[in-house]
Amino acid sequence: GIVVSDDKTKVRRVEPLPEKWDPLPRTVYAKGVPEDDTHEVLTEFFEKFGPVAKVMKRNWMGKGPNGERRFKPSCYVEFEKDEDAKKFLETEVEYNSVKLQTMSKEAHMA
């Protein structure tokens, strides 16, 4: 939250921002999700493993034949906590009866 000064001319944070904010330890890569599932559907699925900060669908470079955006059958999932990402990676995960290939985002980017 924030606090407003007595003269109502300044605001400051109650808690300071963290010195270093790094989403990498809590972000995972998952391959095997349907290309046409929405962010909302994917978020609902991944929230079974812990609160999700965001889901980032991966897309092909360039557009489809009709100029549409084409998504890959994979995504990055940023959990709110590092430990939820770790727990997810230790679990064999199936999505619509398809075993997902999973790894940390860091490993996927290497």
PDB file of C-alpha atoms in Angstrom:
ATOM      1  CA  GLY A   1       0.000   0.000   0.000  1.00  0.00           C
ATOM      2  CA  ILE A   2       0.863   3.647   0.017  1.00  0.00           C
ATOM      3  CA  VAL A   3       0.842   6.463   2.561  1.00  0.00           C
ATOM      4  CA  VAL A   4      -0.105  10.077   1.768  1.00  0.00           C
ATOM      5  CA  SER A   5       1.738  12.898   3.553  1.00  0.00           C
ATOM      6  CA  ASP A   6      -0.160  15.128   6.001  1.00  0.00           C
ATOM      7  CA  ASP A   7      -0.149  18.037   3.537  1.00  0.00           C
ATOM      8  CA  LYS A   8      -1.468  15.657   0.798  1.00  0.00           C
ATOM      9  CA  THR A   9       1.386  16.517  -1.594  1.00  0.00           C
ATOM     10  CA  LYS A  10       3.486  13.326  -1.411  1.00  0.00           C
ATOM     11  CA  VAL A  11       3.001   9.573  -1.417  1.00  0.00           C
ATOM     12  CA  ARG A  12       5.353   6.755  -0.450  1.00  0.00           C
ATOM     13  CA  ARG A  13       5.209   2.996  -0.313  1.00  0.00           C
ATOM     14  CA  VAL A  14       4.533   1.318   3.029  1.00  0.00           C
ATOM     15  CA  GLU A  15       6.808  -1.570   1.990  1.00  0.00           C
ATOM     16  CA  PRO A  16       9.777  -0.756  -0.264  1.00  0.00           C
ATOM     17  CA  LEU A  17      10.100  -2.506  -3.610  1.00  0.00           C
ATOM     18  CA  PRO A  18      12.309  -5.575  -3.499  1.00  0.00           C
ATOM     19  CA  GLU A  19      15.884  -4.813  -4.478  1.00  0.00           C
ATOM     20  CA  LYS A  20      15.844  -7.479  -7.175  1.00  0.00           C
ATOM     21  CA  TRP A  21      12.712  -8.853  -8.785  1.00  0.00           C
ATOM     22  CA  ASP A  22      13.483 -11.976 -10.790  1.00  0.00           C
ATOM     23  CA  PRO A  23      10.582 -14.013 -12.188  1.00  0.00           C
ATOM     24  CA  LEU A  24      12.894 -16.664 -13.695  1.00  0.00           C
ATOM     25  CA  PRO A  25      12.969 -19.035 -10.661  1.00  0.00           C
ATOM     26  CA  ARG A  26       9.169 -19.254 -10.632  1.00  0.00           C
ATOM     27  CA  THR A  27       8.626 -19.549 -14.398  1.00  0.00           C
ATOM     28  CA  VAL A  28       8.257 -22.907 -16.125  1.00  0.00           C
ATOM     29  CA  TYR A  29       8.036 -24.070 -19.735  1.00  0.00           C
ATOM     30  CA  ALA A  30       5.282 -26.505 -20.708  1.00  0.00           C
ATOM     31  CA  LYS A  31       4.955 -28.166 -24.132  1.00  0.00           C
ATOM     32  CA  GLY A  32       1.918 -30.132 -25.244  1.00  0.00           C
ATOM     33  CA  VAL A  33      -0.902 -27.669 -24.597  1.00  0.00           C
ATOM     34  CA  PRO A  34      -3.477 -27.082 -27.360  1.00  0.00           C
ATOM     35  CA  GLU A  35      -2.545 -24.188 -29.624  1.00  0.00           C
ATOM     36  CA  ASP A  36      -6.068 -22.770 -29.530  1.00  0.00           C
ATOM     37  CA  ASP A  37      -6.663 -22.811 -25.758  1.00  0.00           C
ATOM     38  CA  THR A  38      -7.097 -19.314 -24.341  1.00  0.00           C
ATOM     39  CA  HIS A  39      -4.946 -17.715 -21.651  1.00  0.00           C
ATOM     40  CA  GLU A  40      -7.906 -18.051 -19.287  1.00  0.00           C
ATOM     41  CA  VAL A  41      -8.274 -21.796 -19.888  1.00  0.00           C
ATOM     42  CA  LEU A  42      -4.534 -22.362 -19.481  1.00  0.00           C
ATOM     43  CA  THR A  43      -4.397 -20.239 -16.332  1.00  0.00           C
ATOM     44  CA  GLU A  44      -7.281 -22.205 -14.804  1.00  0.00           C
ATOM     45  CA  PHE A  45      -5.468 -25.485 -15.548  1.00  0.00           C
ATOM     46  CA  PHE A  46      -2.091 -24.387 -14.138  1.00  0.00           C
ATOM     47  CA  GLU A  47      -3.659 -22.900 -10.999  1.00  0.00           C
ATOM     48  CA  LYS A  48      -4.172 -26.498  -9.819  1.00  0.00           C
ATOM     49  CA  PHE A  49      -0.466 -26.367  -8.973  1.00  0.00           C
ATOM     50  CA  GLY A  50      -0.453 -22.971  -7.249  1.00  0.00           C
ATOM     51  CA  PRO A  51      -1.437 -19.338  -7.823  1.00  0.00           C
ATOM     52  CA  VAL A  52      -0.422 -18.179 -11.316  1.00  0.00           C
ATOM     53  CA  ALA A  53       0.918 -14.677 -11.985  1.00  0.00           C
ATOM     54  CA  LYS A  54       0.619 -15.055 -15.773  1.00  0.00           C
ATOM     55  CA  VAL A  55       0.626 -17.443 -18.710  1.00  0.00           C
ATOM     56  CA  MET A  56       2.563 -16.514 -21.836  1.00  0.00           C
ATOM     57  CA  LYS A  57       1.548 -18.425 -24.944  1.00  0.00           C
ATOM     58  CA  ARG A  58       4.421 -18.824 -27.390  1.00  0.00           C
ATOM     59  CA  ASN A  59       3.824 -17.847 -30.990  1.00  0.00           C
ATOM     60  CA  TRP A  60       5.495 -18.648 -34.301  1.00  0.00           C
ATOM     61  CA  MET A  61       7.510 -15.915 -35.943  1.00  0.00           C
ATOM     62  CA  GLY A  62       5.499 -14.369 -38.754  1.00  0.00           C
ATOM     63  CA  LYS A  63       1.804 -14.657 -39.413  1.00  0.00           C
ATOM     64  CA  GLY A  64      -0.431 -17.393 -40.754  1.00  0.00           C
ATOM     65  CA  PRO A  65      -1.692 -17.386 -44.338  1.00  0.00           C
ATOM     66  CA  ASN A  66      -4.522 -15.000 -43.427  1.00  0.00           C
ATOM     67  CA  GLY A  67      -2.348 -12.691 -41.322  1.00  0.00           C
ATOM     68  CA  GLU A  68      -3.434 -14.300 -38.052  1.00  0.00           C
ATOM     69  CA  ARG A  69      -1.144 -14.890 -35.113  1.00  0.00           C
ATOM     70  CA  ARG A  70      -0.129 -18.550 -34.857  1.00  0.00           C
ATOM     71  CA  PHE A  71       0.592 -20.054 -31.458  1.00  0.00           C
ATOM     72  CA  LYS A  72       2.938 -22.915 -30.634  1.00  0.00           C
ATOM     73  CA  PRO A  73       1.681 -25.837 -28.534  1.00  0.00           C
ATOM     74  CA  SER A  74       3.715 -24.526 -25.589  1.00  0.00           C
ATOM     75  CA  CYS A  75       3.733 -21.755 -23.028  1.00  0.00           C
ATOM     76  CA  TYR A  76       5.597 -20.205 -20.144  1.00  0.00           C
ATOM     77  CA  VAL A  77       3.814 -20.147 -16.796  1.00  0.00           C
ATOM     78  CA  GLU A  78       4.906 -17.741 -14.089  1.00  0.00           C
ATOM     79  CA  PHE A  79       3.743 -18.897 -10.674  1.00  0.00           C
ATOM     80  CA  GLU A  80       3.471 -16.414  -7.830  1.00  0.00           C
ATOM     81  CA  LYS A  81       5.912 -18.422  -5.688  1.00  0.00           C
ATOM     82  CA  ASP A  82       9.205 -20.133  -6.528  1.00  0.00           C
ATOM     83  CA  GLU A  83       8.192 -23.205  -4.526  1.00  0.00           C
ATOM     84  CA  ASP A  84       5.022 -23.707  -6.624  1.00  0.00           C
ATOM     85  CA  ALA A  85       7.122 -23.756  -9.806  1.00  0.00           C
ATOM     86  CA  LYS A  86       9.481 -26.266  -8.208  1.00  0.00           C
ATOM     87  CA  LYS A  87       6.565 -28.444  -7.085  1.00  0.00           C
ATOM     88  CA  PHE A  88       5.084 -28.298 -10.607  1.00  0.00           C
ATOM     89  CA  LEU A  89       8.382 -29.422 -12.157  1.00  0.00           C
ATOM     90  CA  GLU A  90       8.560 -32.392  -9.783  1.00  0.00           C
ATOM     91  CA  THR A  91       5.114 -33.582 -10.913  1.00  0.00           C
ATOM     92  CA  GLU A  92       4.265 -35.587 -14.023  1.00  0.00           C
ATOM     93  CA  VAL A  93       1.583 -33.424 -15.622  1.00  0.00           C
ATOM     94  CA  GLU A  94      -1.083 -34.422 -18.152  1.00  0.00           C
ATOM     95  CA  TYR A  95      -3.217 -31.921 -20.036  1.00  0.00           C
ATOM     96  CA  ASN A  96      -6.211 -33.411 -21.884  1.00  0.00           C
ATOM     97  CA  SER A  97      -4.599 -36.878 -21.562  1.00  0.00           C
ATOM     98  CA  VAL A  98      -1.324 -35.634 -23.106  1.00  0.00           C
ATOM     99  CA  LYS A  99       1.821 -35.795 -20.965  1.00  0.00           C
ATOM    100  CA  LEU A 100       3.385 -32.333 -20.922  1.00  0.00           C
ATOM    101  CA  GLN A 101       7.093 -31.841 -21.458  1.00  0.00           C
ATOM    102  CA  THR A 102       8.130 -29.494 -18.659  1.00  0.00           C
ATOM    103  CA  MET A 103      11.288 -27.740 -17.551  1.00  0.00           C
ATOM    104  CA  SER A 104      12.326 -24.505 -15.952  1.00  0.00           C
ATOM    105  CA  LYS A 105      12.296 -21.483 -18.241  1.00  0.00           C
ATOM    106  CA  GLU A 106      15.993 -21.087 -17.519  1.00  0.00           C
ATOM    107  CA  ALA A 107      16.705 -24.626 -18.795  1.00  0.00           C
ATOM    108  CA  HIS A 108      14.528 -24.041 -21.857  1.00  0.00           C
ATOM    109  CA  MET A 109      16.387 -20.846 -22.731  1.00  0.00           C
ATOM    110  CA  ALA A 110      19.851 -22.465 -22.356  1.00  0.00           C
TER     111      ALA A 110
END
